[in-house]
Short mmCIF file of C-alpha atoms and ligand atoms in Angstrom, two decimals:
data_model
loop_
_atom_site.label_atom_id
_atom_site.label_comp_id
_atom_site.label_asym_id
_atom_site.label_seq_id
_atom_site.Cartn_x
_atom_site.Cartn_y
_atom_site.Cartn_z
CA MET C 1154 0.00 0.00 0.00
CA ARG C 1155 2.71 2.44 0.98
CA PHE C 1156 4.10 2.51 -2.55
CA ARG C 1157 0.81 3.10 -4.30
CA ALA C 1158 0.73 6.87 -4.08
CA PRO C 1159 4.27 7.43 -5.39
CA LEU C 1160 3.68 4.99 -8.26
CA PHE C 1161 0.45 6.72 -9.12
CA ALA C 1162 2.22 10.08 -8.98
CA LEU C 1163 4.94 8.74 -11.25
CA ALA C 1164 2.37 7.55 -13.77
CA ALA C 1165 0.74 10.97 -13.68
CA ILE C 1166 4.10 12.63 -14.31
CA PHE C 1167 4.73 10.32 -17.28
CA ALA C 1168 1.24 11.00 -18.66
CA PHE C 1169 1.84 14.73 -18.24
CA ALA C 1170 5.24 14.43 -19.93
CA ALA C 1171 3.63 12.59 -22.85
CA HIS C 1172 0.98 15.30 -23.09
CA VAL C 1173 3.62 18.05 -23.02
CA THR C 1174 5.58 16.15 -25.69
CA ALA C 1175 2.59 15.97 -27.96
CA GLN C 1176 1.53 19.55 -27.40
CA SER C 1177 4.55 21.74 -27.15
CA VAL C 1178 6.77 21.10 -30.18
CA ALA C 1179 6.59 22.91 -33.51
CA GLN C 1180 4.06 25.50 -32.38
CA THR C 1181 5.52 27.57 -35.21
CA PRO C 1182 7.10 25.96 -38.31
CA PRO C 1183 10.41 24.29 -37.32
CA MET C 1184 13.49 26.29 -38.29
CA GLY C 1185 16.95 24.85 -38.73
CA TRP C 1186 19.35 23.34 -41.24
CA ASN C 1187 19.50 19.92 -42.89
CA SER C 1188 22.51 18.24 -44.46
CA TRP C 1189 20.89 16.71 -47.54
CA ASN C 1190 20.37 19.47 -50.11
CA TYR C 1191 24.02 20.49 -50.26
CA PHE C 1192 26.10 17.69 -48.72
CA ALA C 1193 23.95 14.60 -49.45
CA GLU C 1194 26.01 11.47 -48.62
CA LYS C 1195 29.10 13.59 -47.82
CA VAL C 1196 27.66 14.50 -44.43
CA ASP C 1197 29.80 13.54 -41.43
CA ASP C 1198 30.36 14.38 -37.76
CA LYS C 1199 32.80 17.15 -38.63
CA GLY C 1200 30.36 18.72 -41.10
CA ILE C 1201 27.52 18.67 -38.55
CA ARG C 1202 29.72 20.31 -35.92
CA ALA C 1203 30.80 22.93 -38.47
CA ALA C 1204 27.15 23.58 -39.37
CA ALA C 1205 26.30 24.03 -35.68
CA ASP C 1206 29.25 26.41 -35.22
CA GLN C 1207 28.15 28.40 -38.25
CA MET C 1208 24.54 28.56 -37.14
CA VAL C 1209 25.82 30.48 -34.14
CA ALA C 1210 28.59 32.50 -35.85
CA THR C 1211 26.44 33.70 -38.77
CA GLY C 1212 23.49 34.82 -36.63
CA MET C 1213 21.25 32.05 -38.00
CA LYS C 1214 20.62 30.84 -34.46
CA ASP C 1215 19.69 34.35 -33.32
CA ALA C 1216 17.34 34.60 -36.28
CA GLY C 1217 15.51 31.49 -35.03
CA TYR C 1218 17.20 28.52 -36.75
CA ILE C 1219 17.49 25.88 -34.04
CA TYR C 1220 17.53 22.35 -35.50
CA VAL C 1221 20.71 20.89 -37.01
CA ASN C 1222 19.42 17.86 -38.87
CA ILE C 1223 21.46 14.91 -40.06
CA ASP C 1224 19.79 13.42 -43.13
CA ASP C 1225 20.46 10.04 -44.76
CA THR C 1226 23.78 8.09 -44.75
CA TRP C 1227 24.73 8.13 -41.05
CA GLU C 1228 23.58 4.55 -40.46
CA GLY C 1229 25.75 1.51 -39.76
CA PRO C 1230 24.76 -2.17 -39.48
CA ARG C 1231 22.68 -3.49 -36.59
CA ASP C 1232 24.61 -5.15 -33.78
CA ALA C 1233 23.95 -8.66 -32.40
CA ASN C 1234 21.01 -7.30 -30.38
CA GLY C 1235 19.47 -5.56 -33.37
CA LYS C 1236 20.52 -2.12 -32.16
CA ILE C 1237 21.34 0.35 -34.94
CA THR C 1238 24.96 1.50 -35.08
CA THR C 1239 26.52 4.44 -36.87
CA ASN C 1240 28.99 4.18 -39.73
CA ALA C 1241 32.57 5.50 -39.67
CA LYS C 1242 31.47 9.04 -40.57
CA PHE C 1243 29.73 9.36 -37.18
CA PRO C 1244 31.97 7.89 -34.46
CA ASP C 1245 29.86 8.97 -31.48
CA MET C 1246 26.28 10.19 -31.91
CA LYS C 1247 25.76 11.00 -28.24
CA ALA C 1248 28.88 13.16 -28.16
CA LEU C 1249 27.73 14.88 -31.36
CA ALA C 1250 24.27 15.56 -29.93
CA ASP C 1251 25.87 16.91 -26.75
CA TYR C 1252 28.05 19.21 -28.84
CA VAL C 1253 25.09 20.58 -30.79
CA HIS C 1254 23.11 21.04 -27.58
CA SER C 1255 26.06 22.85 -25.98
CA LYS C 1256 25.59 25.54 -28.66
CA GLY C 1257 21.99 26.06 -27.58
CA LEU C 1258 20.75 24.22 -30.66
CA LYS C 1259 18.74 21.03 -31.22
CA ILE C 1260 19.62 18.04 -33.35
CA GLY C 1261 17.68 15.88 -35.79
CA ILE C 1262 18.15 12.44 -37.33
CA TYR C 1263 16.74 10.47 -40.27
CA SER C 1264 15.33 6.99 -40.88
CA GLY C 1265 12.45 5.27 -42.60
CA PRO C 1266 9.83 2.55 -42.06
CA GLY C 1267 11.33 0.11 -44.61
CA THR C 1268 14.40 -2.12 -44.45
CA LYS C 1269 16.49 0.53 -46.23
CA THR C 1270 16.62 4.31 -46.48
CA CYS C 1271 16.48 6.04 -49.86
CA ALA C 1272 20.28 5.98 -50.05
CA GLY C 1273 20.29 2.24 -49.23
CA TYR C 1274 21.31 2.35 -45.55
CA PRO C 1275 19.58 0.32 -42.80
CA ALA C 1276 16.14 1.68 -41.84
CA SER C 1277 13.75 0.90 -38.99
CA LEU C 1278 11.42 -1.93 -40.14
CA ASP C 1279 10.73 -4.22 -37.16
CA HIS C 1280 13.08 -2.15 -35.00
CA GLU C 1281 10.88 0.91 -34.49
CA GLN C 1282 10.88 1.05 -30.68
CA GLN C 1283 14.54 0.05 -30.49
CA ASP C 1284 15.48 2.85 -32.90
CA ALA C 1285 13.27 5.43 -31.21
CA ASP C 1286 14.97 4.49 -27.93
CA SER C 1287 18.41 4.88 -29.51
CA TYR C 1288 17.54 8.33 -30.87
CA ALA C 1289 16.15 9.36 -27.47
CA ASP C 1290 19.20 7.99 -25.63
CA TRP C 1291 21.57 9.77 -27.98
CA GLY C 1292 19.63 13.01 -27.31
CA PHE C 1293 17.86 13.64 -30.61
CA ASP C 1294 15.06 16.18 -30.83
CA TYR C 1295 13.72 15.54 -34.34
CA LEU C 1296 13.18 12.58 -36.69
CA LYS C 1297 12.59 12.72 -40.44
CA TYR C 1298 10.99 9.42 -41.41
CA ASP C 1299 11.25 8.68 -45.14
CA LEU C 1300 9.04 6.07 -46.83
CA CYS C 1301 11.43 4.77 -49.53
CA SER C 1302 11.94 1.00 -49.38
CA PHE C 1303 8.75 0.47 -47.35
CA ILE C 1304 7.01 0.67 -50.74
CA PRO C 1305 8.56 -2.52 -52.21
CA ASP C 1306 9.41 -4.14 -48.85
CA VAL C 1307 5.94 -4.04 -47.35
CA MET C 1308 3.29 -2.20 -49.35
CA GLN C 1309 3.79 -3.97 -52.67
CA LYS C 1310 4.67 -7.29 -51.06
CA GLN C 1311 1.80 -7.49 -48.59
CA ALA C 1312 -0.89 -5.87 -50.72
CA PRO C 1313 -0.02 -6.33 -54.38
CA ASN C 1314 -2.43 -4.49 -56.69
CA ASP C 1315 -4.43 -3.07 -53.77
CA GLN C 1316 -3.62 0.58 -53.46
CA ALA C 1317 -6.04 1.26 -50.62
CA ALA C 1318 -4.53 -1.55 -48.53
CA GLN C 1319 -1.03 -0.31 -49.36
CA MET C 1320 -1.93 3.15 -48.07
CA LYS C 1321 -3.29 1.65 -44.84
CA LEU C 1322 0.01 -0.13 -44.30
CA MET C 1323 1.83 3.15 -44.84
CA VAL C 1324 -0.32 5.06 -42.35
CA ALA C 1325 0.14 2.25 -39.80
CA ALA C 1326 3.92 2.43 -40.25
CA TYR C 1327 3.97 6.16 -39.43
CA ASP C 1328 1.62 5.61 -36.52
CA LYS C 1329 3.92 2.92 -35.17
CA MET C 1330 6.97 5.19 -35.20
CA SER C 1331 5.00 8.07 -33.73
CA LYS C 1332 3.98 5.88 -30.79
CA ALA C 1333 7.54 4.59 -30.40
CA LEU C 1334 8.87 8.15 -30.27
CA LYS C 1335 6.24 9.19 -27.75
CA SER C 1336 7.11 6.31 -25.48
CA ALA C 1337 10.85 7.03 -25.83
CA SER C 1338 10.44 10.72 -25.10
CA ALA C 1339 8.09 10.12 -22.19
CA ARG C 1340 11.03 8.20 -20.68
CA THR C 1341 13.68 10.87 -21.34
CA GLY C 1342 11.45 13.97 -21.10
CA ARG C 1343 12.90 15.27 -24.39
CA PRO C 1344 10.22 15.79 -27.05
CA ILE C 1345 10.99 14.54 -30.57
CA VAL C 1346 9.49 16.33 -33.57
CA LEU C 1347 8.11 13.88 -36.14
CA SER C 1348 8.62 14.85 -39.78
CA LEU C 1349 6.83 12.62 -42.32
CA CYS C 1350 8.51 12.23 -45.68
CA GLN C 1351 6.32 10.26 -48.07
CA TYR C 1352 6.00 12.87 -50.80
CA GLY C 1353 2.36 13.78 -50.06
CA TRP C 1354 0.86 10.37 -50.85
CA ASP C 1355 -2.68 9.54 -49.81
CA ALA C 1356 -3.47 13.16 -48.85
CA VAL C 1357 -1.07 12.93 -45.92
CA TRP C 1358 -2.30 16.30 -44.58
CA GLU C 1359 -5.63 14.63 -43.74
CA TRP C 1360 -4.22 11.94 -41.45
CA ALA C 1361 -0.75 13.00 -40.32
CA PRO C 1362 -1.83 15.43 -37.55
CA ALA C 1363 -4.02 12.79 -35.87
CA LEU C 1364 -1.13 10.38 -35.51
CA GLY C 1365 1.17 13.06 -34.11
CA GLY C 1366 3.00 14.21 -37.25
CA ASN C 1367 4.39 17.71 -36.78
CA LEU C 1368 5.18 18.26 -40.45
CA TRP C 1369 4.69 16.28 -43.62
CA ARG C 1370 6.19 16.61 -47.03
CA THR C 1371 3.56 17.57 -49.57
CA THR C 1372 5.61 16.89 -52.71
CA GLY C 1373 8.57 15.08 -54.24
CA ASP C 1374 12.13 16.35 -53.77
CA ILE C 1375 12.98 19.99 -54.31
CA GLN C 1376 15.85 20.95 -56.64
CA PRO C 1377 17.81 24.21 -56.69
CA ARG C 1378 16.06 25.37 -59.88
CA TRP C 1379 13.28 27.92 -60.35
CA GLN C 1380 11.00 25.45 -62.13
CA SER C 1381 11.22 22.96 -59.26
CA ILE C 1382 10.43 25.64 -56.69
CA TYR C 1383 7.57 27.08 -58.73
CA ASP C 1384 6.06 23.63 -59.42
CA ILE C 1385 6.13 22.84 -55.71
CA VAL C 1386 4.53 26.18 -54.83
CA SER C 1387 1.79 25.57 -57.36
CA GLU C 1388 0.98 22.26 -55.64
CA GLN C 1389 0.42 23.97 -52.27
CA ALA C 1390 -2.76 25.83 -53.23
CA GLY C 1391 -5.68 24.34 -51.34
CA LEU C 1392 -3.63 22.80 -48.55
CA GLU C 1393 -3.71 25.89 -46.35
CA SER C 1394 -6.52 24.74 -44.09
CA TYR C 1395 -4.55 21.67 -42.96
CA ALA C 1396 -1.66 23.56 -41.35
CA GLY C 1397 -1.61 25.08 -37.89
CA PRO C 1398 0.40 25.22 -34.66
CA GLY C 1399 2.06 21.84 -34.12
CA HIS C 1400 1.33 20.48 -37.61
CA TRP C 1401 2.60 21.95 -40.86
CA ASN C 1402 2.60 21.33 -44.59
CA ASP C 1403 6.22 20.84 -45.68
CA PRO C 1404 6.97 21.81 -49.29
CA ASP C 1405 10.53 20.52 -48.67
CA MET C 1406 13.74 22.05 -47.38
CA LEU C 1407 15.14 25.34 -48.58
CA GLU C 1408 17.45 25.61 -51.57
CA VAL C 1409 18.31 29.26 -50.81
CA GLY C 1410 22.00 29.70 -51.71
CA ASN C 1411 22.19 26.45 -53.70
CA GLY C 1412 22.64 25.73 -57.39
CA LYS C 1413 22.36 28.64 -59.78
CA LEU C 1414 19.36 30.35 -58.20
CA SER C 1415 19.57 34.11 -58.72
CA LEU C 1416 19.14 36.46 -55.78
CA ALA C 1417 15.64 37.31 -57.03
CA GLU C 1418 14.81 33.58 -57.12
CA ASN C 1419 16.23 33.06 -53.64
CA ARG C 1420 14.11 35.97 -52.36
CA SER C 1421 10.97 34.61 -54.00
CA HIS C 1422 11.65 31.09 -52.68
CA PHE C 1423 12.09 32.39 -49.14
CA SER C 1424 9.05 34.72 -49.40
CA TRP C 1425 6.85 31.84 -50.53
CA TRP C 1426 8.03 29.60 -47.71
CA ALA C 1427 7.20 32.45 -45.30
CA ILE C 1428 3.69 32.88 -46.70
CA LEU C 1429 3.16 29.10 -46.77
CA ALA C 1430 4.08 28.74 -43.08
CA ALA C 1431 6.58 26.16 -44.31
CA PRO C 1432 9.33 24.68 -42.14
CA LEU C 1433 12.46 26.77 -42.75
CA LEU C 1434 15.24 24.20 -43.01
CA ALA C 1435 18.18 25.80 -44.75
CA GLY C 1436 20.08 23.34 -46.93
CA ASN C 1437 23.13 25.32 -47.99
CA ASP C 1438 26.87 25.22 -47.30
CA LEU C 1439 26.91 27.27 -44.09
CA PRO C 1440 30.70 27.63 -43.69
CA ASN C 1441 30.85 29.17 -47.20
CA MET C 1442 27.62 31.15 -47.15
CA LYS C 1443 27.76 34.38 -49.18
CA PRO C 1444 26.70 37.56 -47.33
CA GLU C 1445 23.79 38.16 -49.70
CA VAL C 1446 22.48 34.64 -49.06
CA LYS C 1447 22.86 35.13 -45.31
CA ALA C 1448 20.92 38.40 -45.62
CA ILE C 1449 18.03 36.51 -47.20
CA LEU C 1450 18.02 33.62 -44.73
CA THR C 1451 18.27 35.92 -41.71
CA ASN C 1452 15.79 38.60 -42.79
CA LYS C 1453 13.94 38.96 -39.49
CA ASP C 1454 10.84 40.59 -40.98
CA VAL C 1455 10.35 37.74 -43.45
CA ILE C 1456 11.02 35.16 -40.74
CA ALA C 1457 8.38 36.90 -38.59
CA ILE C 1458 5.84 36.25 -41.34
CA ASN C 1459 6.83 32.57 -41.37
CA GLN C 1460 6.76 32.31 -37.58
CA ASP C 1461 3.58 34.30 -37.03
CA PRO C 1462 2.06 32.90 -33.82
CA MET C 1463 -1.42 32.59 -35.29
CA GLY C 1464 -0.01 29.88 -37.57
CA LYS C 1465 -2.42 30.51 -40.43
CA GLN C 1466 -0.93 29.41 -43.74
CA GLY C 1467 -1.28 31.89 -46.59
CA LYS C 1468 -2.70 31.32 -50.03
CA ARG C 1469 -2.68 32.47 -53.61
CA ALA C 1470 -5.17 35.36 -53.72
CA TYR C 1471 -5.15 35.75 -57.49
CA SER C 1472 -3.00 35.70 -60.56
CA ASP C 1473 -2.91 38.04 -63.51
CA GLY C 1474 -0.95 36.92 -66.52
CA GLU C 1475 2.45 35.92 -65.21
CA VAL C 1476 2.12 37.69 -61.87
CA GLU C 1477 0.80 35.95 -58.79
CA VAL C 1478 -0.39 37.64 -55.61
CA TRP C 1479 -0.21 35.63 -52.41
CA THR C 1480 -1.46 36.75 -49.00
CA ARG C 1481 -1.14 35.58 -45.45
CA GLU C 1482 -3.26 36.74 -42.53
CA LEU C 1483 -1.18 37.47 -39.46
CA GLN C 1484 -1.79 37.92 -35.79
CA GLY C 1485 -3.49 41.16 -34.74
CA GLY C 1486 -5.19 41.68 -38.09
CA ALA C 1487 -1.92 42.28 -39.99
CA LEU C 1488 -1.51 41.09 -43.57
CA ALA C 1489 1.43 39.97 -45.71
CA ILE C 1490 1.14 40.47 -49.46
CA GLY C 1491 3.61 38.87 -51.85
CA VAL C 1492 3.56 39.88 -55.51
CA PHE C 1493 5.63 37.42 -57.58
CA ASN C 1494 6.68 37.76 -61.20
CA VAL C 1495 6.72 34.09 -62.17
CA GLY C 1496 7.29 34.79 -65.87
CA SER C 1497 10.62 34.41 -67.53
CA ASP C 1498 10.53 37.60 -69.57
CA ARG C 1499 7.90 40.06 -68.41
CA VAL C 1500 9.62 43.42 -68.43
CA SER C 1501 9.05 46.73 -66.76
CA THR C 1502 7.38 48.30 -69.79
CA HIS C 1503 4.32 46.21 -68.97
CA PRO C 1504 3.88 46.77 -65.28
CA PHE C 1505 1.41 44.75 -63.38
CA HIS C 1506 -1.42 46.73 -61.72
CA LEU C 1507 -2.39 45.73 -58.20
CA ASN C 1508 -6.09 44.99 -57.84
CA PHE C 1509 -7.35 45.82 -54.35
CA ALA C 1510 -10.80 44.33 -54.93
CA MET C 1511 -9.16 40.91 -55.33
CA LEU C 1512 -7.49 41.44 -51.94
CA ARG C 1513 -10.60 42.82 -50.23
CA LEU C 1514 -8.73 46.04 -49.51
CA THR C 1515 -9.56 49.67 -50.00
CA GLY C 1516 -6.73 52.08 -50.36
CA PRO C 1517 -4.32 53.49 -49.74
CA GLN C 1518 -2.36 51.10 -47.52
CA SER C 1519 0.82 51.81 -45.58
CA GLY C 1520 3.21 48.95 -45.08
CA LYS C 1521 6.81 47.86 -45.04
CA ASP C 1522 8.64 46.44 -48.05
CA LEU C 1523 10.36 43.53 -46.32
CA TRP C 1524 13.18 43.16 -48.85
CA THR C 1525 14.24 46.83 -48.87
CA GLY C 1526 13.21 47.50 -45.27
CA LYS C 1527 11.55 50.74 -46.40
CA GLU C 1528 8.06 52.05 -45.83
CA ILE C 1529 5.81 51.59 -48.84
CA LYS C 1530 2.38 52.88 -49.84
CA LEU C 1531 0.13 50.58 -51.83
CA SER C 1532 -2.88 51.85 -53.73
CA ASN C 1533 -5.48 50.29 -55.94
CA GLY C 1534 -4.30 49.92 -59.53
CA MET C 1535 -0.75 50.96 -58.76
CA PRO C 1536 1.81 49.70 -61.26
CA ILE C 1537 4.39 47.28 -59.87
CA GLU C 1538 7.49 46.59 -61.89
CA LEU C 1539 9.24 43.37 -61.03
CA ALA C 1540 12.14 41.69 -62.73
CA SER C 1541 11.65 38.10 -63.82
CA HIS C 1542 11.23 35.76 -60.80
CA ASP C 1543 11.44 38.64 -58.32
CA VAL C 1544 9.04 39.47 -55.54
CA LEU C 1545 7.60 42.42 -53.67
CA LEU C 1546 6.80 41.32 -50.13
CA VAL C 1547 4.90 43.80 -47.98
CA ARG C 1548 3.66 43.65 -44.42
CA ILE C 1549 0.68 45.81 -43.58
CA ASP C 1550 0.07 46.02 -39.86
CA LYS C 1551 -3.28 47.78 -40.10
CA PRO C 1552 -4.87 46.95 -43.43
CA VAL C 1553 -7.72 49.20 -44.51
CA MET C 1554 -10.63 46.96 -45.41
CA PRO C 1555 -13.99 48.01 -46.84
CA GLN C 1556 -16.36 48.95 -44.03
CA VAL C 1557 -18.96 46.34 -43.32
CA ILE C 1558 -22.36 48.03 -43.25
CA ARG C 1559 -24.24 46.73 -40.27
CA ILE C 1560 -28.01 46.71 -40.46
CA PRO C 1561 -29.39 47.17 -36.94
CA ALA C 1562 -31.78 44.57 -35.64
CA LYS C 1563 -35.41 45.70 -35.20
CA HIS C 1564 -35.27 46.06 -31.42
CA GLU C 1565 -32.12 48.21 -31.75
CA GLY C 1566 -33.87 50.55 -34.19
CA ALA C 1567 -35.95 52.31 -31.52
CA SER C 1568 -32.95 53.56 -29.62
CA GLN C 1569 -31.13 54.81 -32.73
CA PRO C 1570 -30.75 58.60 -32.82
CA GLN C 1571 -33.05 60.10 -35.48
C1 GAL S 186 14.56 11.42 -50.25
C2 GAL S 186 14.09 12.62 -49.48
C3 GAL S 186 15.22 13.61 -49.42
C4 GAL S 186 16.40 12.96 -48.73
C5 GAL S 186 16.79 11.66 -49.43
C6 GAL S 186 17.86 10.90 -48.67
O1 GAL S 186 13.52 10.49 -50.32
O2 GAL S 186 12.95 13.16 -50.09
O3 GAL S 186 14.81 14.77 -48.73
O4 GAL S 186 16.08 12.72 -47.39
O5 GAL S 186 15.66 10.82 -49.59
O6 GAL S 186 18.18 9.69 -49.25
#
């Protein structure tokens, strides 16, 4: 009898910890850096430490980037007890996690529900709890879980020619890892963000939040090319109602600073990710980041749009020819407006004219141009000249909307002044 109360109390603490775990992560879209887009299989312990150092030295950490995420190719074979080991590139995961934590940052890891990851390294099939426990023991804060070989290993094998059954198997696999992570983090008290990577199959946005997914990829892999970014953006329309605090649509990691993207394209890419409330996971070479790329990634006003506490994803308001206007409603009635020239050759002799009716605005509006940092006045029909693939991103703190005419109810009528 004497031990009942303490045991009960312990159970309550664990239940509370599990609740906190489920509730408190990713209240705004996760921000950080991931190794894949630039380093791919060249990632190693040294590179992760260098990335963490640079997150601090460049001001990325101060701007809000917190997660340093190891993507695929860290995995070694399983030991005699089935426990996952690391390969020679990562001699000591716990020491690495401690190092990243010592910088005030968090650390993420990667696996998948199949036998192999996309790059052909061991994944978590039939070892879900064991792997979740390893990640928790090493000190990880984030898991990206990538479908890959689960498709041939399980879905096609167990349910050949039955797509609906295959999708059920996939959902169950994510649910299994989510539960494993919850049980592991209830033990350690360290929450683990769950990032689903299955390329948007089976309308993932409909079921991922219920099983504890904090973010889910909505598309295939991003490439550092305008067309890839624009195609992905075009696929996001209509998904806005599924995102919110704790659970986000993920149009993939950032390519800002990668490939041959121009500065205008980098600005547009980052502006879209801000409006889309997308996770901001930089994917560039941090130790060799150019100042102009750093200026984009650390633009605090644009990040504030992305991290707006209301967590309401923005949408495409309208398009006119090759110009698209996107908006995002922000806390306190503020509004972000992004005007994007998505054409390859529209020139300034044919300026685009802003249409306030399409934005439910009356003019004029005072705001801040977030890429120049200057005050700007917007008015109905005003011409906006944008170079190809460039953007005008404006924050309006107090938008002027048409006045709603309120018709008084009958019983109010009597007391109205004549
Ligand atoms: C892909 C995934 C990429 C990266 C890669 C690693 O499936 O979409 O973001 O994680 O696997 O092999």
